[in-house]
Coordinates of C-alpha atoms in Angstrom, one line a residue:
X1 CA 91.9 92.4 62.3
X2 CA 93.3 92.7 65.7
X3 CA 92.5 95.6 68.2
X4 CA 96.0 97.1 67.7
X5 CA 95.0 97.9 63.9
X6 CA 91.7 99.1 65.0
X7 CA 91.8 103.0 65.6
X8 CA 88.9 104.6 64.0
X9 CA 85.3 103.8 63.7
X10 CA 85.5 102.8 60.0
X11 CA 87.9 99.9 61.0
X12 CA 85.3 98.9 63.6
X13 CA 82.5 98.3 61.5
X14 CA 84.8 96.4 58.8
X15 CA 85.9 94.0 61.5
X16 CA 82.3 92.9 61.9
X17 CA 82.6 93.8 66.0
X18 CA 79.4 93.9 67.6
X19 CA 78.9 95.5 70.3
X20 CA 76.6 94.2 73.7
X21 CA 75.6 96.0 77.5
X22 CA 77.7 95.5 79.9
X23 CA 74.8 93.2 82.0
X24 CA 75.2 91.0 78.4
X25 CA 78.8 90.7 78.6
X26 CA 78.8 89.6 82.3
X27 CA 76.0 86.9 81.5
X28 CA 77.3 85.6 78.4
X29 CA 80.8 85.5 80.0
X30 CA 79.0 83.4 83.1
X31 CA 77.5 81.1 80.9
X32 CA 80.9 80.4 78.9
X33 CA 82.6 79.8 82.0
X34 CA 79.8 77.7 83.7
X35 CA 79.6 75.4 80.1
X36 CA 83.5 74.9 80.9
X37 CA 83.5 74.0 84.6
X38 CA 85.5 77.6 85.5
X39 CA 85.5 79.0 88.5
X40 CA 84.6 82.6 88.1
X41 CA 85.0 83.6 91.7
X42 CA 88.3 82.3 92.5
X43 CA 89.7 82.6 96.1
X44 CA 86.6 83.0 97.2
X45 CA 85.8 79.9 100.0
X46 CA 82.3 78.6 101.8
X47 CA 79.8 80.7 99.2
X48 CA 79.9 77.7 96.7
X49 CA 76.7 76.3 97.1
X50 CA 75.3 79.7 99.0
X51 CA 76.4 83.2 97.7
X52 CA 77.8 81.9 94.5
X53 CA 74.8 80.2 92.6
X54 CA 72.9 83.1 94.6
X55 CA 75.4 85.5 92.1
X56 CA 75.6 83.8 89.0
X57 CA 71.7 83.6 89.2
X58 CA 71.3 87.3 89.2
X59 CA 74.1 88.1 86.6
X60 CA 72.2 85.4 84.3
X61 CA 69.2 87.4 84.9
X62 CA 71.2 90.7 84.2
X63 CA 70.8 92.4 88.2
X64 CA 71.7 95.0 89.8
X65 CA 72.5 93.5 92.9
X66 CA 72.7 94.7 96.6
X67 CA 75.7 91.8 98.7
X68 CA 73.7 92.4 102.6
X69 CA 76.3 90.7 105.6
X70 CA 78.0 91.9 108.0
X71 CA 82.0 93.3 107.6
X72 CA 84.2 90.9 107.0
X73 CA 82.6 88.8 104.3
X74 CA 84.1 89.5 101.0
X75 CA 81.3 91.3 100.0
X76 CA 83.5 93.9 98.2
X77 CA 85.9 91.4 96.8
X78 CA 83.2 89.4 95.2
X79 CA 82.3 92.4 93.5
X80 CA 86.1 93.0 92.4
X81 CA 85.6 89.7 91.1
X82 CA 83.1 90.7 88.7
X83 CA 85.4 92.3 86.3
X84 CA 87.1 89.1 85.2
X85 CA 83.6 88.3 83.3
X86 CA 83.8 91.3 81.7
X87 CA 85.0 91.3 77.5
X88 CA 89.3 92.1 77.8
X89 CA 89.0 94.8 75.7
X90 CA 85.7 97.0 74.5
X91 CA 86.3 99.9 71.9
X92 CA 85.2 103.6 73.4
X93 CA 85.2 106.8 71.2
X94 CA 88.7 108.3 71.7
X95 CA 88.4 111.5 74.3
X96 CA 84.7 110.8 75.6
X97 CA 84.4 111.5 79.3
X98 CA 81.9 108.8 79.7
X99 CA 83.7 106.0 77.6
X100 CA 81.0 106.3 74.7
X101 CA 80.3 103.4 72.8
X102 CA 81.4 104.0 69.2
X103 CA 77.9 102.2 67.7
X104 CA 75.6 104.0 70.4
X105 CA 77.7 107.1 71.9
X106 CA 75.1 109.0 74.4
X107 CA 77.2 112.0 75.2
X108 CA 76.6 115.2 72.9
X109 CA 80.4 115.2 72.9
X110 CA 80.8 112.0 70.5
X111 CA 77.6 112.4 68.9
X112 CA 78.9 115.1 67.1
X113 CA 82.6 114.1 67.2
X114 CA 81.1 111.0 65.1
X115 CA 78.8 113.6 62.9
X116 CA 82.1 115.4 62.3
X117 CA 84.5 112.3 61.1
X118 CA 82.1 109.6 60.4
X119 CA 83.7 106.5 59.7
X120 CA 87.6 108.7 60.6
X121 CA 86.3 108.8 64.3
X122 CA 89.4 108.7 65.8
X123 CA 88.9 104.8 68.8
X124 CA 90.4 103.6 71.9
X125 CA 90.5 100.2 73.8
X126 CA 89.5 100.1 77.2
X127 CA 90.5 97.1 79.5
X128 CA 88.9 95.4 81.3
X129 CA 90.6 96.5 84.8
X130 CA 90.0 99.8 84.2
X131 CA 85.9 99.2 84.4
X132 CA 85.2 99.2 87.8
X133 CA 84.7 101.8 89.6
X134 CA 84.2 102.2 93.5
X135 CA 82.7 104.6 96.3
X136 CA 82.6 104.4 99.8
X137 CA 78.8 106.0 100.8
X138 CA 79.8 108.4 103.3
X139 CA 77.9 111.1 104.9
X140 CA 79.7 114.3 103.2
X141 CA 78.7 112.6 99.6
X142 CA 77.0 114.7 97.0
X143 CA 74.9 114.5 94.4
X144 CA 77.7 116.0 92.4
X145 CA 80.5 113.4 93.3
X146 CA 77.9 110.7 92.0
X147 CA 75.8 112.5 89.2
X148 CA 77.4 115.9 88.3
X149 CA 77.4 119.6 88.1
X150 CA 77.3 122.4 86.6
X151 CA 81.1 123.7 86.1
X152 CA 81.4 127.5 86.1
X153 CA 85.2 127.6 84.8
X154 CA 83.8 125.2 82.0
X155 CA 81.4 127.4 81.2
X156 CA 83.7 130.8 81.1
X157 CA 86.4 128.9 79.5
X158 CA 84.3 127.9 76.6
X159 CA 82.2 131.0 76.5
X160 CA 78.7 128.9 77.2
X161 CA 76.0 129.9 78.8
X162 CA 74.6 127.8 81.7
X163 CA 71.5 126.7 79.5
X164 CA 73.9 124.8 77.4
X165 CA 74.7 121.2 78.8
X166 CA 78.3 121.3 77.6
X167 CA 79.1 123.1 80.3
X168 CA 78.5 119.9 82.6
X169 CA 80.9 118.3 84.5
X170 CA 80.0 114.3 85.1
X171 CA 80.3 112.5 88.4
X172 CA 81.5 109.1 89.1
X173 CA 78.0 107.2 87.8
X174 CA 78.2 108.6 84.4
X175 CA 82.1 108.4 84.3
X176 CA 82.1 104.4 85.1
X177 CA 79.4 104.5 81.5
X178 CA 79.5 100.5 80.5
X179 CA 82.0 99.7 83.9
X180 CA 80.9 97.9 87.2
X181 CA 80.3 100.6 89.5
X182 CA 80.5 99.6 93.5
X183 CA 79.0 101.7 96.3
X184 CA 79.9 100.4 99.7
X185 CA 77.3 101.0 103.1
X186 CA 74.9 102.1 100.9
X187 CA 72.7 102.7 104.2
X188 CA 75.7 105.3 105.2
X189 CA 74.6 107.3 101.8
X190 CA 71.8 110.3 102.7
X191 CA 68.5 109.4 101.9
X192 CA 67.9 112.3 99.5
X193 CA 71.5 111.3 97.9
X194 CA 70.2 108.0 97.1
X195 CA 66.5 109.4 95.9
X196 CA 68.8 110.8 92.9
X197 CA 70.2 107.2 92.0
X198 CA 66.0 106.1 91.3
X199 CA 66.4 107.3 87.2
X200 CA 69.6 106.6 86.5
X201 CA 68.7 102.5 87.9
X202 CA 65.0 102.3 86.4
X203 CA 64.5 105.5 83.6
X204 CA 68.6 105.4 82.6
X205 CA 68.4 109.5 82.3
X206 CA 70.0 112.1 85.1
X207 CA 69.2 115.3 85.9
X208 CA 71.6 117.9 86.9
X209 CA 70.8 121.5 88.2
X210 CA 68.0 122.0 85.9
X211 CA 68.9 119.5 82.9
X212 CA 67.1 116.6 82.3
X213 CA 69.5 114.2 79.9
X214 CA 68.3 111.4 78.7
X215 CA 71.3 109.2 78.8
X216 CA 70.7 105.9 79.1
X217 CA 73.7 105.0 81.0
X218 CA 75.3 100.8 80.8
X219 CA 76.2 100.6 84.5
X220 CA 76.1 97.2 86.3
X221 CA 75.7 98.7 89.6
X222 CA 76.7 96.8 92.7
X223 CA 75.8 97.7 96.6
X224 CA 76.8 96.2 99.7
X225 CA 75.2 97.0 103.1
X226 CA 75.6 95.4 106.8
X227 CA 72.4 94.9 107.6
X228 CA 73.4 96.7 111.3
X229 CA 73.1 99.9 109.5
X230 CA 69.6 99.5 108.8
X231 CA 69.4 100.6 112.7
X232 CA 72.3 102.0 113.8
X233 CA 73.5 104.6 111.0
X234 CA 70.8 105.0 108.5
X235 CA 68.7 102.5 106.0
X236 CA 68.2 101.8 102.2
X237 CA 65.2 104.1 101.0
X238 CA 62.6 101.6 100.3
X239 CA 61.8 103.0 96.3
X240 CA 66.0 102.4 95.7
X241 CA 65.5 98.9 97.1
X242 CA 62.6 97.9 94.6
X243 CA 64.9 98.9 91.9
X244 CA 67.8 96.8 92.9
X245 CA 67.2 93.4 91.4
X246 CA 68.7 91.1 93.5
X247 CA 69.8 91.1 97.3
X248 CA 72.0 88.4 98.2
X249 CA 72.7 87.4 102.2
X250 CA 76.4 86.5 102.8
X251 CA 77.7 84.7 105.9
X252 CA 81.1 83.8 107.6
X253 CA 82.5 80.3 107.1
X254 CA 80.4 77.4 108.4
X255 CA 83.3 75.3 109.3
X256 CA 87.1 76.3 110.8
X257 CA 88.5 74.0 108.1
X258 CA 87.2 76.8 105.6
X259 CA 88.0 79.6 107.6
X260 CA 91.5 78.3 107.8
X261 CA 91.9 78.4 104.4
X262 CA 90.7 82.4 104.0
X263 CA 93.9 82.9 106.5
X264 CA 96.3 80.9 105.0
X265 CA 95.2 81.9 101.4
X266 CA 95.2 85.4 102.8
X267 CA 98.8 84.9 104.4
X268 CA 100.5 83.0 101.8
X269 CA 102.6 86.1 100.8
X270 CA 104.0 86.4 104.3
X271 CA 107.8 85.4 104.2
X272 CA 108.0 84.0 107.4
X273 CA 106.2 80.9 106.8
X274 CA 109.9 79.6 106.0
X275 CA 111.6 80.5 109.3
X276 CA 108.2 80.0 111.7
X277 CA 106.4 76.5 111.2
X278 CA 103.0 76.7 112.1
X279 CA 101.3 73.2 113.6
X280 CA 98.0 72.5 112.0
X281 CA 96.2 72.4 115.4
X282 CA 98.0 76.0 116.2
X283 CA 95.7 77.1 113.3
X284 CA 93.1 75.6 114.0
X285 CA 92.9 77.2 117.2
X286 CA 93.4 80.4 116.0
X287 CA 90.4 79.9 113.7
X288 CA 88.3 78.6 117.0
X289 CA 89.0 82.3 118.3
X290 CA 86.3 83.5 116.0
X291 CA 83.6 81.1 116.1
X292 CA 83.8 81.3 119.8
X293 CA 83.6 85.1 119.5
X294 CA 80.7 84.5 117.8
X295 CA 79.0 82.9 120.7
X296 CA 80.2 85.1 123.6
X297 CA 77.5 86.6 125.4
X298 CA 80.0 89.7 125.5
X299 CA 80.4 90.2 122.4
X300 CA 77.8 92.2 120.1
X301 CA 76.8 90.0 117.6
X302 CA 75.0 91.7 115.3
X303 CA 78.4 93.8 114.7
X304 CA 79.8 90.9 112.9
X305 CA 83.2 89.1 113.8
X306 CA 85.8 90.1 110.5
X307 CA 87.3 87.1 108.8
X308 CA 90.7 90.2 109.2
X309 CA 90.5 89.0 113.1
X310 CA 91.8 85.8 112.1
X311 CA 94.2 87.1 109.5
X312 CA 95.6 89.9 112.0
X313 CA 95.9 87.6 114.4
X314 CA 97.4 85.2 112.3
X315 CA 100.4 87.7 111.5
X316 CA 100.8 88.8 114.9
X317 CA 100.8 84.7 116.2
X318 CA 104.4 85.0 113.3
X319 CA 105.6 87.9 114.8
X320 CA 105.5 86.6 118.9
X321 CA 107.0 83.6 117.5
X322 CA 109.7 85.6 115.0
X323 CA 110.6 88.4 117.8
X324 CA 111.0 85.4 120.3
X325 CA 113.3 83.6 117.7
X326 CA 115.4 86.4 116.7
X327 CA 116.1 87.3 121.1
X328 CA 117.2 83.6 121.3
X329 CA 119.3 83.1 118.8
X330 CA 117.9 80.6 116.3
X331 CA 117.7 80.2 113.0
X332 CA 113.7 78.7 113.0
X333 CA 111.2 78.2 115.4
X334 CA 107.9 76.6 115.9
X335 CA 104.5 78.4 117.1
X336 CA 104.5 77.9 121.1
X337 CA 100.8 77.9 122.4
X338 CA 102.4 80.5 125.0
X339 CA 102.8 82.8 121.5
X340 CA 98.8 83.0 121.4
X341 CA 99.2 85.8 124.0
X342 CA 100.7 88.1 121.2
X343 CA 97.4 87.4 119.1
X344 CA 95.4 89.4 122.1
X345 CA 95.9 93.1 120.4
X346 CA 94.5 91.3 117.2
X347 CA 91.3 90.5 119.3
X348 CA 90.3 93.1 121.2
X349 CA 91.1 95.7 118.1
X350 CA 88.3 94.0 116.3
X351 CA 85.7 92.4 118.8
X352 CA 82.8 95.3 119.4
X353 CA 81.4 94.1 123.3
X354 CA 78.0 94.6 124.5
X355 CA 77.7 96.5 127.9
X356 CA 78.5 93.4 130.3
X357 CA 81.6 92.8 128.0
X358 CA 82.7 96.3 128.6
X359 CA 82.6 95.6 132.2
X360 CA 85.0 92.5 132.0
X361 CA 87.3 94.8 129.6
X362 CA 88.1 93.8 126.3
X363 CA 91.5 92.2 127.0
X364 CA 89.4 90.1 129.7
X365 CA 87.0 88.7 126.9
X366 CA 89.8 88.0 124.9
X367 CA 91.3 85.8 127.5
X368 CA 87.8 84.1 127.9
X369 CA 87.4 83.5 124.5
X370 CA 91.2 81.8 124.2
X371 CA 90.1 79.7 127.4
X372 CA 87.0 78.4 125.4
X373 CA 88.8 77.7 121.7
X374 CA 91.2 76.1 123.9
X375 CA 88.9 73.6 125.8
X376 CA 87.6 73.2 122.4
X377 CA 90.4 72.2 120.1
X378 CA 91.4 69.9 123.4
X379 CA 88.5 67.6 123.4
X380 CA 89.0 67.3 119.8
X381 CA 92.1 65.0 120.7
X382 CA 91.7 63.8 124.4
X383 CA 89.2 62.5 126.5
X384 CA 86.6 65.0 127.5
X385 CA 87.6 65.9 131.4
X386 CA 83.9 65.6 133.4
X387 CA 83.4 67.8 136.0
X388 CA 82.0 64.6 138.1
X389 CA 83.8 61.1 137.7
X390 CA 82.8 58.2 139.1
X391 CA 84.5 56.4 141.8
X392 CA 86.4 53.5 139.7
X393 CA 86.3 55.8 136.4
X394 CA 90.0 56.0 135.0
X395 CA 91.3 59.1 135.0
X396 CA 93.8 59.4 132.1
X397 CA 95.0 62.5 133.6
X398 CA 96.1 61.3 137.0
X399 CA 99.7 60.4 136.5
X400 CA 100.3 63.8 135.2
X401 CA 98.6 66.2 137.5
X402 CA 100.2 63.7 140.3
X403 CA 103.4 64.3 138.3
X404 CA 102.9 68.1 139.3
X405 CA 102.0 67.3 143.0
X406 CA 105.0 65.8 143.5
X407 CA 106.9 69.1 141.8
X408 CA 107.6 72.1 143.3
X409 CA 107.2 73.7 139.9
X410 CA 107.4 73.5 136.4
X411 CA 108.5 76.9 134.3
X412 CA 108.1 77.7 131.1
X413 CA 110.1 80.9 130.1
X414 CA 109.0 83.2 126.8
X415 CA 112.9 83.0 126.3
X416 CA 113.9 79.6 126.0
X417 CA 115.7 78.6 123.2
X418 CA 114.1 75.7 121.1
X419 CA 116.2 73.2 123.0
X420 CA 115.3 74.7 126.3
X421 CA 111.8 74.7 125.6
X422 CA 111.9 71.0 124.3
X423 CA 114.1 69.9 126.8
X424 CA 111.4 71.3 129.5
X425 CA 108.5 69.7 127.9
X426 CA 110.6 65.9 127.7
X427 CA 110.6 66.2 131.8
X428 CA 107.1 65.5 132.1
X429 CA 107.2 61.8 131.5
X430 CA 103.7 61.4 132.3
X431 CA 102.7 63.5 129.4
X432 CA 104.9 61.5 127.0
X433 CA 102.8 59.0 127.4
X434 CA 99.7 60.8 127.4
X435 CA 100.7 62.2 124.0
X436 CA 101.3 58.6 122.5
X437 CA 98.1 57.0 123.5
X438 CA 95.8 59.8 122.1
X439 CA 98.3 61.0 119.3
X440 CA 99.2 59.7 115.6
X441 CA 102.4 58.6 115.3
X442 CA 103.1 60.7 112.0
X443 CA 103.1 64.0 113.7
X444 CA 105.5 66.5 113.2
X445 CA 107.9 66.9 116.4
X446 CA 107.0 70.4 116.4
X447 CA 103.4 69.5 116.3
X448 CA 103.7 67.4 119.2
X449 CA 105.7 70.1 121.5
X450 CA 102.4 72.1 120.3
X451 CA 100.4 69.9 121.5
X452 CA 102.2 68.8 124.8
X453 CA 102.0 72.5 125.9
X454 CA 98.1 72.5 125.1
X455 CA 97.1 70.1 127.1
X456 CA 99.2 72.1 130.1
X457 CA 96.9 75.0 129.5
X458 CA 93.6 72.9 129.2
X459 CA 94.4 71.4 132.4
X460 CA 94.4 74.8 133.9
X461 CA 91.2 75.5 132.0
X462 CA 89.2 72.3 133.6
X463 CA 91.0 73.1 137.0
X464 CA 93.1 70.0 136.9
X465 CA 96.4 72.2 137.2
X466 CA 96.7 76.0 138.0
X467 CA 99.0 78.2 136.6
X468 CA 100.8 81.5 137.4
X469 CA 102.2 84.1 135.2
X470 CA 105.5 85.4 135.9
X471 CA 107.5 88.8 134.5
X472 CA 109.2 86.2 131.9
X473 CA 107.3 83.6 131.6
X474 CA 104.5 80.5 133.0
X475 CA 104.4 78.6 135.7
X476 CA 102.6 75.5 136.1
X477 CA 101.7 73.7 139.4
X478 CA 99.2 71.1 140.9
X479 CA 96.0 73.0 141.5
X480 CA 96.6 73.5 144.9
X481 CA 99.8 74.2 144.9
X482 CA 99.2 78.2 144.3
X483 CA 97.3 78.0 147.4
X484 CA 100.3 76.3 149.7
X485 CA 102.8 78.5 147.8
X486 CA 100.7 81.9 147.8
X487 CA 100.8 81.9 144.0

């Protein structure tokens, strides 16, 4: 008998359903998937051999489980995630508040409902997407939002007496009965706000202005905490964190390879991936952005750089390069390494600086940290330029930096059509040929334009060239060229 033909409680027991907790129905779920090789946290990247088994371990061992990291580390999406182990479809007793469980209803609503109708108890199906439930711990939160209250209008309505626990109105907890329910900066909740969550994680009873109910509520509770706000805003009371079974540490991507693939997978939507070609080295140097922010001795560390700094940034590096298109006149473009400096509002929006930072200025740092990805990506490619060469070292750089010596300047303007801007770049014969000693052969042109205008800009970085920003563009010149031209 399928569910559609199941609508009361007699139909139930004749189709031999069984019910389980909700902590079962994630573990046996895991363990079907993990028997067939499936993926249960798809689209998540870099956790597969950390947070992952870390996960699965404490849903096989039927957790409540606390996700500690900083922002920016799927913490709350991995808990999203948790609903696709849930059953599709769980029978609840038609009208509960607290989506009773027609074998085992807790609420004195369906107890006698089921009294009343017996096997004629009217049932409902409940899907899976509609079991999770999520609050954001914030300093105005109540005991009531979470637990309940006492609800006066309920109470003259029905013509009930306070004594009577009819007149109760359930919070969120006891509303999300046999769902996944989130709380988010759990160190942001009151400390006397999260003494009342003790029972209802250990005993599985709550009490409400006076009453003491023993419900014992199927809640697979899930928390996730930076572990800044253990100092800056508040911390987990230690008596809650003895009853939450597992905490699990999460951590941004190891790798730029894998933190490229959060941004595209999180950018995949974005149309203009058809009109604005990205080169692979443009993303990767996007992705360096973070990891070197992650180093800065300006930047506060322990407030965590977002993986949404890459993904901002990301969409703004589309939009310099779609707003640039669209003034010139073409139909496509390519990303220009000129277009990182639309990606600077992206940065200093999510970067929080330490007190020397502050003095540089946020837009400074964000310059600092483009001039370090930058040097980085380079020497991924081309000879590392030494500070100190040797007298009869060969300099593979000469011909070009001699190539600027000997011009009185070289423009770059933010309007140049893509012909314009190609056309440019061909002059410099010496880079030409720098580009096909140290570059593959199968590289998209529009990779190689890319790349022709990095190594400009890491030249400038490792004081080989200077350059000089005008109103509508760059300018590039020997290095001491500036000086003889006041530049």
């Amino acid at each position: 008998m399928s569910k559609e033909n199941i609508t009361t409680l007699g139909q139930l027991k004749a189709s031999g359903y069984k019910s389980k907790s909700i902590k079962d129905e994630l573990r046996d779920n895991l363990i079907t998937n993990i028997k067939a090789g499936k993926n249960s946290f798809e689209g998540i990247h870099g956790y597969e051999y950390t947070v992952i088994p870390e996960l699965e371990r404490a849903i096989l061992s039927k957790h409540n489980i606390n996700l500690l990291g900083l922002r920016g580390q799927a913490k709350t999406r991995l808990a999203r995630l948790m609903v696709g182990l849930l059953d599709e479809f769980i029978p609840v007793v038609e009208g509960s508040e607290i989506n009773d469980d027609p074998f085992n209803p807790i609420s004195r609503t369906a107890v006698e409902l089921i009294a009343e109708k017996g096997d004629d108890t009217p049932v409902t199906w409940l899907h899976r997407d509609e079991r999770f439930a999520e609050k954001l711990a914030t300093p105005d939160v109540t005991v009531a939002d979470l637990i309940g209250d006492v609800d006066p209008i309920k109470a003259a309505n029905l013509k009930l007496s306070y004594a009577d626990d009819r007149v109760i109105h359930f919070g969120m907890i006891p509303r999300a009965n046999r769902c996944i329910f989130v709380i988010n900066e759990l160190p942001d909740l009151q400390a006397r706000i999260q003494v009342a969550l003790f029972n209802i994680l250990q005993e599985g009873d709550i009490q409400i202005r006076g009453f003491k109910l023993r419900m014992p509520l199927d809640v697979q509770f899930v928390f996730t905490a930076n572990p800044e706000d253990y100092t800056n805003r508040g911390s987990i009371v230690t008596p809650l964190k003895d009853r939450i079974g597992s905490q699990i540490l999460t951590h941004y991507p190891e790798t730029v390879e894998i933190a490229k693939t959060i941004t595209q997978q999180e950018a995949k939507a974005d149309v203009r991936k058809d009109t604005v070609h990205v080169p692979e080295i443009a993303k990767n140097l996007l992705e360096e952005l973070s990891f070197q922010a992650r180093e800065s001795e300006f930047v506060d560390i322990k407030s965590g750089i977002s993986a949404r700094m890459s993904i901002t940034a990301y969409e703004n590096l589309l939009s310099t390069a779609e707003r640039r298109m669209l003034l010139s006149g073409d139909d496509t473009t390519a990303i220009r390494f000129s277009d990182f400096m639309g990606v600077i509002p992206s940065i200093t929006g999510k970067i929080e600086l330490v007190y020397e930072g502050e003095q540089e200025g946020s837009a400074a740092v964000a310059m600092q940290l483009l001039s370090r990805a930058t040097k980085q990506i380079f020497i991924e490619y081309f000879p590392k330029i030494e500070k100190l060469q040797k007298a009869d070292d060969v300099d593979p750089y000469q011909n070009l930096v001699e190539w600027f010596f000997e011009e009185s300047k070289f423009e770059l303007l933010d309007n140049f059509a893509n012909d314009e801007y190609k056309s440019q770049l061909d002059s410099i014969q010496p880079l030409q040929a720098l580009i096909e000693n140290h570059i593959d052969d199968d590289v998209n042109e529009d990779d190689l334009y890319f790349i022709k205008e990095l190594v400009l800009w890491a030249l400038v970085e490792y004081n080989k060239l200077s350059k000089y920003r005008m109103t509508n563009g760059m300018r590039f010149k020997d290095i001491y060229g500036g000086y003889i031209s006041g530049l």
